[in-house]
CSV table of C-alpha atoms in Angstrom, one decimal:
chain,number,residue,atom,x,y,z
A,27,MET,CA,-16.5,200.7,-144.9
A,28,HIS,CA,-17.5,197.6,-143.0
A,29,SER,CA,-18.8,197.5,-139.7
A,30,GLY,CA,-16.4,196.6,-137.1
A,31,ARG,CA,-14.9,197.4,-133.7
A,32,THR,CA,-14.0,200.8,-133.2
A,33,GLY,CA,-11.4,202.4,-130.7
A,34,ASP,CA,-14.0,202.4,-128.1
A,35,GLY,CA,-14.5,198.5,-128.4
A,36,ARG,CA,-17.6,197.9,-130.6
A,37,LEU,CA,-17.5,194.4,-131.9
A,38,PHE,CA,-17.5,193.4,-135.5
A,39,SER,CA,-20.6,191.5,-136.9
A,40,LYS,CA,-20.1,187.6,-136.4
A,41,HIS,CA,-21.4,187.5,-139.9
A,42,MET,CA,-18.3,189.4,-141.3
A,43,THR,CA,-15.4,187.6,-142.8
A,44,VAL,CA,-12.3,187.9,-140.7
A,45,ARG,CA,-9.4,189.3,-142.5
A,46,THR,CA,-6.0,189.6,-141.0
A,47,ARG,CA,-2.4,191.0,-142.4
A,48,PHE,CA,1.3,190.6,-141.8
A,49,ALA,CA,2.9,193.7,-143.4
A,50,PRO,CA,6.6,193.3,-143.5
A,51,SER,CA,9.4,195.7,-144.9
A,52,PRO,CA,12.0,194.2,-146.8
A,53,THR,CA,14.8,195.7,-145.3
A,54,GLY,CA,16.7,192.6,-143.8
A,55,TYR,CA,16.0,189.3,-142.9
A,56,LEU,CA,12.7,187.9,-141.3
A,57,HIS,CA,13.0,188.3,-137.8
A,58,ILE,CA,11.8,185.5,-135.5
A,59,GLY,CA,9.4,188.3,-134.1
A,60,GLY,CA,8.0,189.1,-137.3
A,61,ALA,CA,7.4,185.4,-138.1
A,62,ARG,CA,5.6,185.1,-134.8
A,63,THR,CA,3.3,188.1,-135.5
A,64,ALA,CA,2.8,186.1,-139.1
A,65,LEU,CA,2.1,183.2,-137.4
A,66,PHE,CA,-0.6,184.6,-135.1
A,67,ASN,CA,-2.3,186.4,-137.7
A,68,TRP,CA,-2.3,183.3,-140.1
A,69,LEU,CA,-3.5,181.2,-137.0
A,70,TYR,CA,-6.6,183.5,-136.2
A,71,ALA,CA,-7.7,184.1,-139.9
A,72,ARG,CA,-7.6,180.0,-140.1
A,73,LYS,CA,-9.3,179.2,-136.8
A,74,HIS,CA,-12.3,181.7,-138.2
A,75,GLY,CA,-12.4,180.7,-141.8
A,76,GLY,CA,-11.0,184.2,-142.9
A,77,VAL,CA,-8.4,185.8,-145.2
A,78,PHE,CA,-5.0,186.3,-144.4
A,79,VAL,CA,-3.2,188.8,-146.5
A,80,LEU,CA,0.4,189.5,-146.9
A,81,ARG,CA,1.2,193.0,-147.7
A,82,ILE,CA,4.6,194.7,-148.3
A,83,GLU,CA,5.6,197.9,-147.0
A,84,ASP,CA,8.3,198.8,-149.2
A,85,THR,CA,8.3,202.7,-149.6
A,86,ASP,CA,11.6,202.9,-147.9
A,87,ALA,CA,13.5,202.5,-151.3
A,88,ALA,CA,17.0,203.4,-150.1
A,89,ARG,CA,16.9,200.5,-147.7
A,90,ASN,CA,14.8,197.8,-149.6
A,91,THR,CA,16.6,194.9,-150.9
A,92,GLU,CA,15.3,192.0,-153.4
A,93,GLU,CA,17.1,189.6,-151.0
A,94,ALA,CA,15.3,190.7,-148.2
A,95,ARG,CA,12.1,190.4,-150.2
A,96,LYS,CA,12.9,186.8,-151.0
A,97,ALA,CA,13.6,186.1,-147.2
A,98,ILE,CA,10.5,187.0,-146.4
A,99,PHE,CA,8.6,184.9,-149.0
A,100,ASP,CA,10.7,181.9,-148.5
A,101,GLY,CA,10.6,182.3,-144.6
A,102,MET,CA,6.6,182.3,-144.9
A,103,GLU,CA,6.6,179.5,-147.3
A,104,TRP,CA,9.1,177.4,-145.1
A,105,LEU,CA,7.0,178.0,-141.9
A,106,GLY,CA,3.6,176.8,-143.9
A,107,LEU,CA,2.0,180.1,-143.7
A,108,ASP,CA,0.3,180.6,-147.1
A,109,TRP,CA,-1.4,183.8,-147.6
A,110,ASP,CA,-4.7,184.3,-149.6
A,111,GLU,CA,-4.0,187.7,-150.8
A,112,GLY,CA,-0.7,189.4,-151.6
A,113,PRO,CA,2.4,188.9,-154.0
A,114,MET,CA,2.1,186.3,-156.4
A,115,LYS,CA,-1.4,185.5,-155.2
A,116,GLY,CA,-3.4,188.7,-156.3
A,117,GLY,CA,-6.7,189.9,-154.8
A,118,ASP,CA,-9.4,192.3,-154.8
A,119,PHE,CA,-7.5,194.9,-153.0
A,120,GLY,CA,-4.1,194.9,-154.5
A,121,PRO,CA,-1.5,196.2,-155.4
A,122,TYR,CA,0.0,194.7,-152.2
A,123,GLN,CA,3.1,196.4,-152.4
A,124,GLN,CA,3.1,200.1,-150.9
A,125,SER,CA,5.4,201.1,-153.6
A,126,GLU,CA,2.7,200.7,-156.4
A,127,ARG,CA,-0.3,202.3,-154.2
A,128,GLY,CA,0.8,206.2,-154.6
A,129,GLN,CA,-2.4,207.2,-156.2
A,130,ILE,CA,-4.5,205.2,-153.6
A,131,TYR,CA,-2.7,207.3,-151.0
A,132,ASP,CA,-3.1,210.6,-152.9
A,133,ALA,CA,-6.8,210.1,-152.7
A,134,TRP,CA,-7.1,209.6,-149.1
A,135,PHE,CA,-5.0,212.4,-148.6
A,136,GLU,CA,-7.0,214.7,-150.5
A,137,LYS,CA,-9.7,213.7,-148.2
A,138,LEU,CA,-8.0,215.2,-145.0
A,139,VAL,CA,-7.1,218.3,-147.3
A,140,GLN,CA,-11.0,218.8,-147.9
A,141,THR,CA,-11.8,218.2,-144.1
A,142,ASP,CA,-9.1,220.8,-143.1
A,143,ARG,CA,-7.4,218.0,-141.0
A,144,VAL,CA,-3.8,218.6,-142.6
A,145,TYR,CA,-1.8,221.7,-143.0
A,146,GLN,CA,1.7,222.2,-144.7
A,147,LEU,CA,4.7,223.3,-142.2
A,148,ASP,CA,8.3,223.7,-143.5
A,149,GLY,CA,7.3,222.0,-146.8
A,150,ALA,CA,5.6,218.8,-144.7
A,151,TRP,CA,2.1,218.0,-144.1
A,152,ARG,CA,1.0,217.7,-140.6
A,153,PHE,CA,-2.4,216.0,-139.7
A,154,ARG,CA,-4.3,218.0,-137.0
A,155,PHE,CA,-5.0,216.3,-133.8
A,156,GLU,CA,-8.2,216.8,-132.0
A,157,ARG,CA,-7.0,218.0,-128.6
A,158,LYS,CA,-9.0,215.3,-126.5
A,159,PRO,CA,-8.1,212.1,-124.6
A,160,ILE,CA,-8.2,209.0,-127.0
A,161,THR,CA,-9.1,205.6,-125.4
A,162,MET,CA,-8.8,202.4,-127.1
A,163,ILE,CA,-9.9,198.7,-125.9
A,164,ASP,CA,-6.7,196.7,-127.2
A,165,GLY,CA,-7.4,192.9,-127.5
A,166,VAL,CA,-4.6,192.2,-125.5
A,167,CYS,CA,-3.6,194.9,-123.3
A,168,GLY,CA,-6.9,196.1,-122.2
A,169,GLU,CA,-7.9,200.0,-122.2
A,170,VAL,CA,-5.2,202.3,-123.1
A,171,THR,CA,-5.7,206.0,-122.8
A,172,ILE,CA,-3.7,208.8,-124.5
A,173,ASP,CA,-4.4,212.4,-123.6
A,174,TYR,CA,-3.8,214.7,-126.7
A,175,ARG,CA,-4.9,218.1,-125.0
A,176,ASP,CA,-1.3,219.1,-124.0
A,177,GLU,CA,0.3,219.6,-127.5
A,178,SER,CA,3.6,219.9,-126.1
A,179,ASN,CA,3.4,216.1,-125.4
A,180,THR,CA,1.5,215.1,-128.6
A,181,PRO,CA,2.6,217.3,-131.3
A,182,ASP,CA,0.6,217.1,-135.0
A,183,MET,CA,2.3,214.2,-136.7
A,184,VAL,CA,3.7,214.4,-139.9
A,185,ILE,CA,1.9,212.4,-142.6
A,186,LYS,CA,3.7,213.7,-145.9
A,187,ARG,CA,7.0,214.6,-146.1
A,188,SER,CA,8.2,217.4,-147.8
A,189,ASP,CA,9.4,215.2,-150.9
A,190,GLY,CA,5.8,214.3,-151.5
A,191,SER,CA,6.3,210.4,-149.9
A,192,TYR,CA,3.8,209.4,-147.1
A,193,VAL,CA,4.9,208.2,-143.6
A,194,PHE,CA,4.2,204.9,-142.4
A,195,HIS,CA,1.4,206.1,-140.0
A,196,PHE,CA,-0.6,207.3,-142.8
A,197,VAL,CA,0.0,204.3,-145.6
A,198,ASN,CA,-0.7,201.9,-142.8
A,199,VAL,CA,-3.9,203.3,-142.0
A,200,VAL,CA,-5.0,203.6,-145.4
A,201,ASP,CA,-3.9,200.1,-146.5
A,202,ASP,CA,-5.9,198.4,-143.3
A,203,LEU,CA,-9.0,200.5,-144.6
A,204,GLU,CA,-8.5,200.1,-148.1
A,205,MET,CA,-8.1,195.9,-147.6
A,206,GLU,CA,-10.9,195.9,-145.0
A,207,ILE,CA,-8.6,194.4,-142.5
A,208,THR,CA,-10.6,193.4,-139.3
A,209,HIS,CA,-8.1,192.4,-136.7
A,210,VAL,CA,-4.6,194.0,-136.6
A,211,ILE,CA,-2.3,191.7,-134.6
A,212,ARG,CA,1.0,193.3,-134.3
A,213,GLY,CA,3.9,193.9,-132.0
A,214,GLU,CA,3.4,195.7,-128.3
A,215,ASP,CA,6.1,198.2,-130.0
A,216,HIS,CA,3.1,199.9,-132.0
A,217,LEU,CA,0.7,200.3,-129.1
A,218,MET,CA,1.4,204.0,-128.5
A,219,ASN,CA,1.0,204.6,-132.3
A,220,THR,CA,-2.7,203.1,-132.2
A,221,PRO,CA,-4.2,206.0,-130.9
A,222,LYS,CA,-2.8,208.5,-133.7
A,223,HIS,CA,-4.2,205.8,-136.1
A,224,LEU,CA,-7.7,206.0,-134.6
A,225,GLN,CA,-7.7,209.7,-135.0
A,226,LEU,CA,-6.5,209.2,-138.4
A,227,ILE,CA,-9.5,206.6,-139.1
A,228,GLU,CA,-12.0,208.9,-137.5
A,229,ALA,CA,-10.9,211.8,-139.4
A,230,LEU,CA,-11.3,209.6,-142.7
A,231,GLY,CA,-15.0,208.8,-141.5
A,232,CYS,CA,-13.9,205.1,-141.3
A,233,VAL,CA,-14.4,202.4,-138.6
A,234,ALA,CA,-11.2,200.9,-137.1
A,235,PRO,CA,-10.4,197.3,-136.9
A,236,GLN,CA,-9.8,195.6,-133.6
A,237,TYR,CA,-5.9,196.2,-132.7
A,238,CYS,CA,-4.3,193.6,-130.8
A,239,HIS,CA,-0.7,194.1,-129.4
A,240,ILE,CA,1.3,191.0,-128.9
A,241,PRO,CA,4.2,191.0,-126.1
A,242,LEU,CA,8.0,191.3,-127.2
A,243,ILE,CA,10.2,189.0,-127.3
A,244,LEU,CA,13.2,188.9,-125.1
A,245,ASN,CA,16.7,187.1,-124.4
A,246,GLY,CA,16.4,184.5,-121.8
A,247,ASP,CA,18.0,187.2,-119.4
A,248,GLY,CA,15.6,189.6,-120.3
A,249,SER,CA,17.5,192.0,-122.5
A,250,LYS,CA,16.0,192.9,-125.8
A,251,MET,CA,16.6,190.5,-128.6
A,252,SER,CA,18.8,192.2,-131.2
A,253,LYS,CA,19.4,191.1,-134.7
A,254,ARG,CA,22.9,189.4,-133.9
A,255,ASP,CA,21.1,187.1,-131.0
A,256,GLU,CA,21.1,183.5,-131.6
A,257,GLY,CA,17.7,182.3,-133.2
A,258,ALA,CA,16.8,185.8,-134.2
A,259,ALA,CA,16.9,185.3,-138.0
A,260,LEU,CA,14.3,182.9,-139.2
A,261,GLY,CA,16.4,181.9,-142.2
A,262,ASP,CA,19.0,180.3,-140.0
A,263,TYR,CA,16.5,177.6,-138.7
A,264,PRO,CA,16.3,175.4,-141.9
A,265,ARG,CA,20.0,175.5,-142.3
A,266,HIS,CA,20.6,174.1,-138.9
A,267,GLY,CA,18.1,171.5,-139.4
A,268,PHE,CA,14.9,172.7,-137.6
A,269,VAL,CA,11.6,171.3,-139.1
A,270,ALA,CA,9.2,173.9,-139.9
A,271,ALA,CA,6.4,172.5,-137.7
A,272,ALA,CA,8.6,172.9,-134.7
A,273,VAL,CA,9.7,176.2,-135.3
A,274,ALA,CA,6.1,177.3,-135.6
A,275,ASN,CA,5.0,175.1,-132.6
A,276,PHE,CA,8.0,177.2,-130.4
A,277,ILE,CA,7.5,180.5,-131.5
A,278,ALA,CA,3.4,180.2,-131.0
A,279,LEU,CA,4.0,179.4,-127.7
A,280,LEU,CA,6.1,182.6,-127.0
A,281,GLY,CA,3.5,184.6,-125.8
A,282,TRP,CA,0.3,182.4,-126.2
A,283,ASN,CA,-1.1,179.9,-123.9
A,284,PRO,CA,-3.2,177.2,-125.1
A,285,LYS,CA,-5.0,176.9,-121.7
A,286,ASN,CA,-4.2,173.0,-121.7
A,287,GLU,CA,-1.5,170.8,-120.6
A,288,ASN,CA,-0.3,170.0,-124.3
A,289,GLU,CA,2.9,171.7,-125.8
A,290,ILE,CA,3.3,169.7,-128.9
A,291,PHE,CA,1.1,170.9,-131.7
A,292,THR,CA,0.7,170.6,-135.4
A,293,LEU,CA,0.0,173.9,-137.4
A,294,ASP,CA,-3.5,172.6,-137.8
A,295,GLU,CA,-3.6,172.0,-134.2
A,296,LEU,CA,-2.3,175.2,-133.4
A,297,ALA,CA,-5.1,176.8,-135.5
A,298,GLU,CA,-7.6,174.8,-134.2
A,299,ASN,CA,-6.6,176.1,-130.5
A,300,PHE,CA,-5.7,179.7,-131.1
A,301,SER,CA,-7.5,182.6,-129.4
A,302,LEU,CA,-6.6,186.2,-128.8
A,303,ALA,CA,-7.6,185.4,-125.1
A,304,GLY,CA,-4.6,183.0,-124.7
A,305,ILE,CA,-2.0,185.7,-125.7
A,306,ASN,CA,-0.1,186.9,-122.6
A,307,ARG,CA,0.4,190.4,-121.4
A,308,ALA,CA,4.1,189.9,-120.2
A,309,PRO,CA,7.1,189.7,-122.5
A,310,ALA,CA,8.1,186.2,-123.6
A,311,ARG,CA,11.8,185.1,-123.1
A,312,PHE,CA,13.4,183.2,-125.8
A,313,ASP,CA,15.0,179.8,-124.9
A,314,TYR,CA,17.0,178.4,-127.9
A,315,ASP,CA,17.7,175.3,-126.2
A,316,LYS,CA,13.9,174.7,-125.4
A,317,CYS,CA,13.4,175.4,-129.3
A,318,ARG,CA,16.0,172.5,-130.1
A,319,TRP,CA,13.7,170.1,-127.7
A,320,PHE,CA,10.6,171.1,-129.8
A,321,ASN,CA,12.6,170.0,-132.9
A,322,GLN,CA,13.2,166.5,-131.4
A,323,GLN,CA,9.8,166.1,-130.3
A,324,HIS,CA,8.5,166.9,-133.8
A,325,MET,CA,11.4,165.0,-135.6
A,326,ALA,CA,10.6,162.0,-133.4
A,327,LYS,CA,6.9,162.0,-134.9
A,328,LEU,CA,8.5,162.0,-138.6
A,329,SER,CA,8.0,158.7,-140.5
A,330,LEU,CA,11.3,157.1,-141.1
A,331,ALA,CA,11.1,157.9,-144.8
A,332,ASP,CA,10.4,161.4,-144.1
A,333,PHE,CA,13.3,161.7,-141.6
A,334,HIS,CA,15.9,159.8,-144.0
A,335,HIS,CA,15.1,162.5,-147.1
A,336,ALA,CA,15.3,165.5,-144.6
A,337,ALA,CA,18.8,164.2,-143.1
A,338,LEU,CA,20.0,163.7,-146.9
A,339,PRO,CA,20.9,167.2,-147.9
A,340,PHE,CA,22.9,167.5,-144.5
A,341,ILE,CA,24.9,164.2,-145.4
A,342,ALA,CA,25.6,165.8,-148.6
A,343,ALA,CA,26.7,169.0,-147.1
A,344,ALA,CA,29.1,166.9,-144.9
A,345,SER,CA,30.7,165.1,-147.8
A,346,LEU,CA,29.4,161.8,-146.7
A,347,PRO,CA,28.1,159.1,-149.1
A,348,THR,CA,24.5,159.8,-149.7
A,349,GLU,CA,24.0,156.5,-151.6
A,350,GLU,CA,25.3,154.6,-148.7
A,351,PHE,CA,23.2,156.6,-145.8
A,352,SER,CA,20.5,154.0,-145.4
A,353,GLU,CA,16.9,154.4,-143.6
A,354,ALA,CA,18.3,151.8,-141.1
A,355,MET,CA,21.1,154.1,-140.1
A,356,ALA,CA,18.7,156.9,-140.2
A,357,SER,CA,16.6,154.9,-138.2
A,358,ALA,CA,19.1,154.1,-135.3
A,359,VAL,CA,19.8,158.1,-134.8
A,360,LYS,CA,16.3,159.4,-135.3
A,361,GLU,CA,15.7,159.6,-131.4
A,362,LYS,CA,19.2,160.7,-130.6
A,363,VAL,CA,19.6,163.8,-132.6
A,364,ARG,CA,17.6,167.4,-132.0
A,365,LEU,CA,18.5,169.2,-135.1
A,366,LEU,CA,19.0,167.7,-138.7
A,367,GLU,CA,22.7,169.1,-138.8
A,368,GLU,CA,23.5,166.6,-135.9
A,369,VAL,CA,23.0,163.6,-138.5
A,370,PRO,CA,26.3,163.4,-140.4
A,371,HIS,CA,28.2,163.5,-137.0
A,372,ALA,CA,25.8,160.7,-135.7
A,373,VAL,CA,26.5,158.3,-138.5
A,374,GLU,CA,29.7,159.4,-139.8
A,375,PHE,CA,31.4,156.3,-138.3
A,376,LEU,CA,28.9,154.0,-139.9
A,377,LEU,CA,30.0,155.6,-143.3
A,378,ASP,CA,33.6,155.6,-142.8
A,379,ASP,CA,35.7,153.2,-141.2
A,380,GLY,CA,38.7,155.9,-140.7
A,381,PHE,CA,36.8,157.4,-137.9
A,382,SER,CA,38.2,158.9,-135.0
A,383,ILE,CA,38.3,157.7,-131.6
A,384,ASP,CA,37.2,159.8,-128.4
A,385,HIS,CA,40.3,160.6,-126.4
A,386,GLU,CA,38.6,160.3,-123.1
A,387,ALA,CA,36.9,156.8,-124.0
A,388,MET,CA,40.2,155.3,-125.0
A,389,GLU,CA,41.7,156.6,-121.7
A,390,LYS,CA,39.0,154.5,-120.1
A,391,LEU,CA,39.6,151.4,-122.2
A,392,ALA,CA,43.4,151.6,-121.3
A,393,ALA,CA,42.7,151.8,-117.7
A,394,SER,CA,40.4,148.8,-117.8
A,395,ALA,CA,41.7,145.4,-116.4
A,396,ILE,CA,39.6,143.3,-118.9
A,397,ALA,CA,39.0,145.6,-121.9
A,398,ARG,CA,41.7,144.2,-124.0
A,399,ASP,CA,41.1,140.4,-123.1
A,400,GLY,CA,37.3,140.8,-123.6
A,401,LEU,CA,37.8,142.4,-127.0
A,402,ILE,CA,40.4,139.5,-127.9
A,403,ALA,CA,37.7,136.8,-127.1
A,404,ILE,CA,34.8,139.2,-128.7
A,405,ALA,CA,36.9,139.0,-132.1
A,406,GLU,CA,37.9,135.3,-131.9
A,407,ARG,CA,34.1,134.6,-131.0
A,408,PHE,CA,32.5,137.0,-133.8
A,409,ALA,CA,35.0,135.5,-136.7
A,410,SER,CA,33.8,132.0,-135.7
A,411,VAL,CA,29.9,132.9,-136.5
A,412,ASP,CA,28.8,131.3,-139.7
A,413,GLU,CA,25.4,133.3,-140.1
A,414,TRP,CA,25.4,137.1,-138.3
A,415,THR,CA,22.2,137.8,-136.6
A,416,LEU,CA,21.5,139.6,-133.5
A,417,ASP,CA,21.1,136.4,-131.5
A,418,THR,CA,24.4,135.1,-132.9
A,419,ALA,CA,26.2,138.2,-132.0
A,420,LYS,CA,24.6,138.2,-128.8
A,421,ILE,CA,25.8,134.9,-128.0
A,422,SER,CA,29.0,135.6,-128.8
A,423,ILE,CA,29.5,138.4,-126.3
A,424,SER,CA,28.1,136.3,-123.6
A,425,ASP,CA,30.7,133.3,-124.7
A,426,ALA,CA,33.4,136.1,-124.7
A,427,ALA,CA,32.3,137.1,-121.1
A,428,THR,CA,32.9,133.6,-120.1
A,429,MET,CA,36.2,133.3,-121.4
A,430,VAL,CA,37.5,136.3,-119.4
A,431,ALA,CA,35.3,135.5,-116.7
A,432,CYS,CA,33.3,138.8,-116.6
A,433,LYS,CA,29.8,139.9,-117.0
A,434,PRO,CA,28.5,140.5,-120.6
A,435,GLY,CA,27.6,144.1,-119.5
A,436,GLN,CA,31.3,144.8,-118.7
A,437,LEU,CA,32.2,144.2,-122.4
A,438,MET,CA,29.7,146.6,-123.8
A,439,PHE,CA,31.5,149.7,-123.3
A,440,PRO,CA,34.6,148.3,-124.7
A,441,LEU,CA,32.7,147.2,-127.8
A,442,ARG,CA,30.8,150.2,-128.5
A,443,VAL,CA,34.0,152.3,-128.3
A,444,SER,CA,35.7,149.8,-130.6
A,445,LEU,CA,32.7,149.9,-133.2
A,446,SER,CA,32.0,153.8,-133.3
A,447,GLY,CA,35.2,155.5,-131.3
A,448,ARG,CA,32.4,156.9,-128.9
A,449,SER,CA,30.9,156.5,-125.5
A,450,HIS,CA,27.5,157.1,-126.8
A,451,GLY,CA,25.4,156.9,-129.7
A,452,PRO,CA,22.9,154.6,-131.4
A,453,ASP,CA,21.8,151.4,-129.6
A,454,LEU,CA,24.7,148.5,-129.5
A,455,ASN,CA,22.1,146.3,-131.3
A,456,ASP,CA,21.9,148.7,-134.2
A,457,LEU,CA,25.7,149.1,-134.4
A,458,LEU,CA,26.0,145.2,-134.8
A,459,MET,CA,23.5,144.8,-137.5
A,460,LEU,CA,24.6,148.2,-139.5
A,461,LEU,CA,28.1,147.1,-139.4
A,462,GLY,CA,27.8,143.5,-140.3
A,463,LYS,CA,30.0,140.7,-139.1
A,464,SER,CA,33.4,141.4,-141.3
A,465,ARG,CA,33.5,145.4,-140.2
A,466,CYS,CA,32.6,144.3,-136.5
A,467,VAL,CA,35.7,142.3,-136.5
A,468,GLN,CA,38.0,144.5,-138.1
A,469,ARG,CA,37.1,147.4,-135.8
A,470,VAL,CA,37.5,145.2,-132.6
A,471,GLN,CA,40.9,144.2,-134.1
A,472,ARG,CA,41.8,147.6,-134.6
A,473,MET,CA,41.1,148.6,-130.9
A,474,ILE,CA,43.1,145.6,-129.8
A,475,GLU,CA,46.3,146.6,-131.7
A,476,ASN,CA,45.6,150.3,-130.3
A,477,LEU,CA,45.4,149.0,-126.7
A,478,ALA,CA,48.6,146.9,-127.3
């Protein structure tokens, strides 16, 4: 086996290739915590020019599903976490699915039989712990000691069930040794399992990888994040119109500090800045609203063509005409939305003249002393324009304000509501140019009739 960091903290050779892994079970959707574990392993491997392995722990045949397996692959690919070895990629240490590695486990189990480190009890095989304190140096949590001298607190563990199947603790360790994993970056819920794994590794005559246990992700109120909580399922993010770079950025900062003032990172920038020293010890608090903010920042960095292309499926899903959804329309709302799923609502009044008018905005117009007269003047001036440009439209509004003895700014709200049915939205200049003269006149006249 390779040289590396043992349970007492010996460092790996600097010349050794870093090898990390993500080992999910295909028993449900890919949880945001699992996605973060995959991301941290991917970032560490990329930072050090190493190898990132995807391994599927599918020994629980009763709970494994093909849908869950696909969700893992789809989620990883969507986030941009390409694996160097694993399913669909191959590699020198396969198979990469535990269900296909039975003979490998048998061979390693036989080593424990030969050294008298296992015994059979009630049909199951138990690993015989050495009754001594086990100290490990975790890359995040520091020094952790479990005292195995009290057998009542630390009974010998089952590693092979009576039906012949192996338990997680054994196959997980064997796979890490077989695949020459140098760094195991995983959730803190596995921290107390690690001394068990160190005993197994020592009994097998091998050197342990460096273990690094990252903090759990909690809800904003400090409660444990369940599968039903908002933001828990990675597969929901693309459906709601998040962009992958934003989600990767957000979850990277759940428990990791880049040690600088930056918050917005591309995936490559995350890899460049990532370090185990930056991982926090305290649990991370999940903030879905902050995730939406990250998405807005990343969408703002998209080219107009990329943003328009990304929004098209959401326009189609809302039964709006995709052929009429132009890049100019996309540009008008690009800085206004936080999610791609918000784009259809943001532009529907541009694509459909039968839009509804916000009730509260309508009440404000009805109570205004100048709204109706101002709109009559605007309709008249708009209709008289020969060449429709932004300048001629603005001059028309200014002339209309003079006609009703008010300031041009006082007519902006009535005009906005007339053109869009809303109090807020794209810049008024964009509305004037996107709608054109004829539609602007029609919409203002419609509002005049409503106010009558």
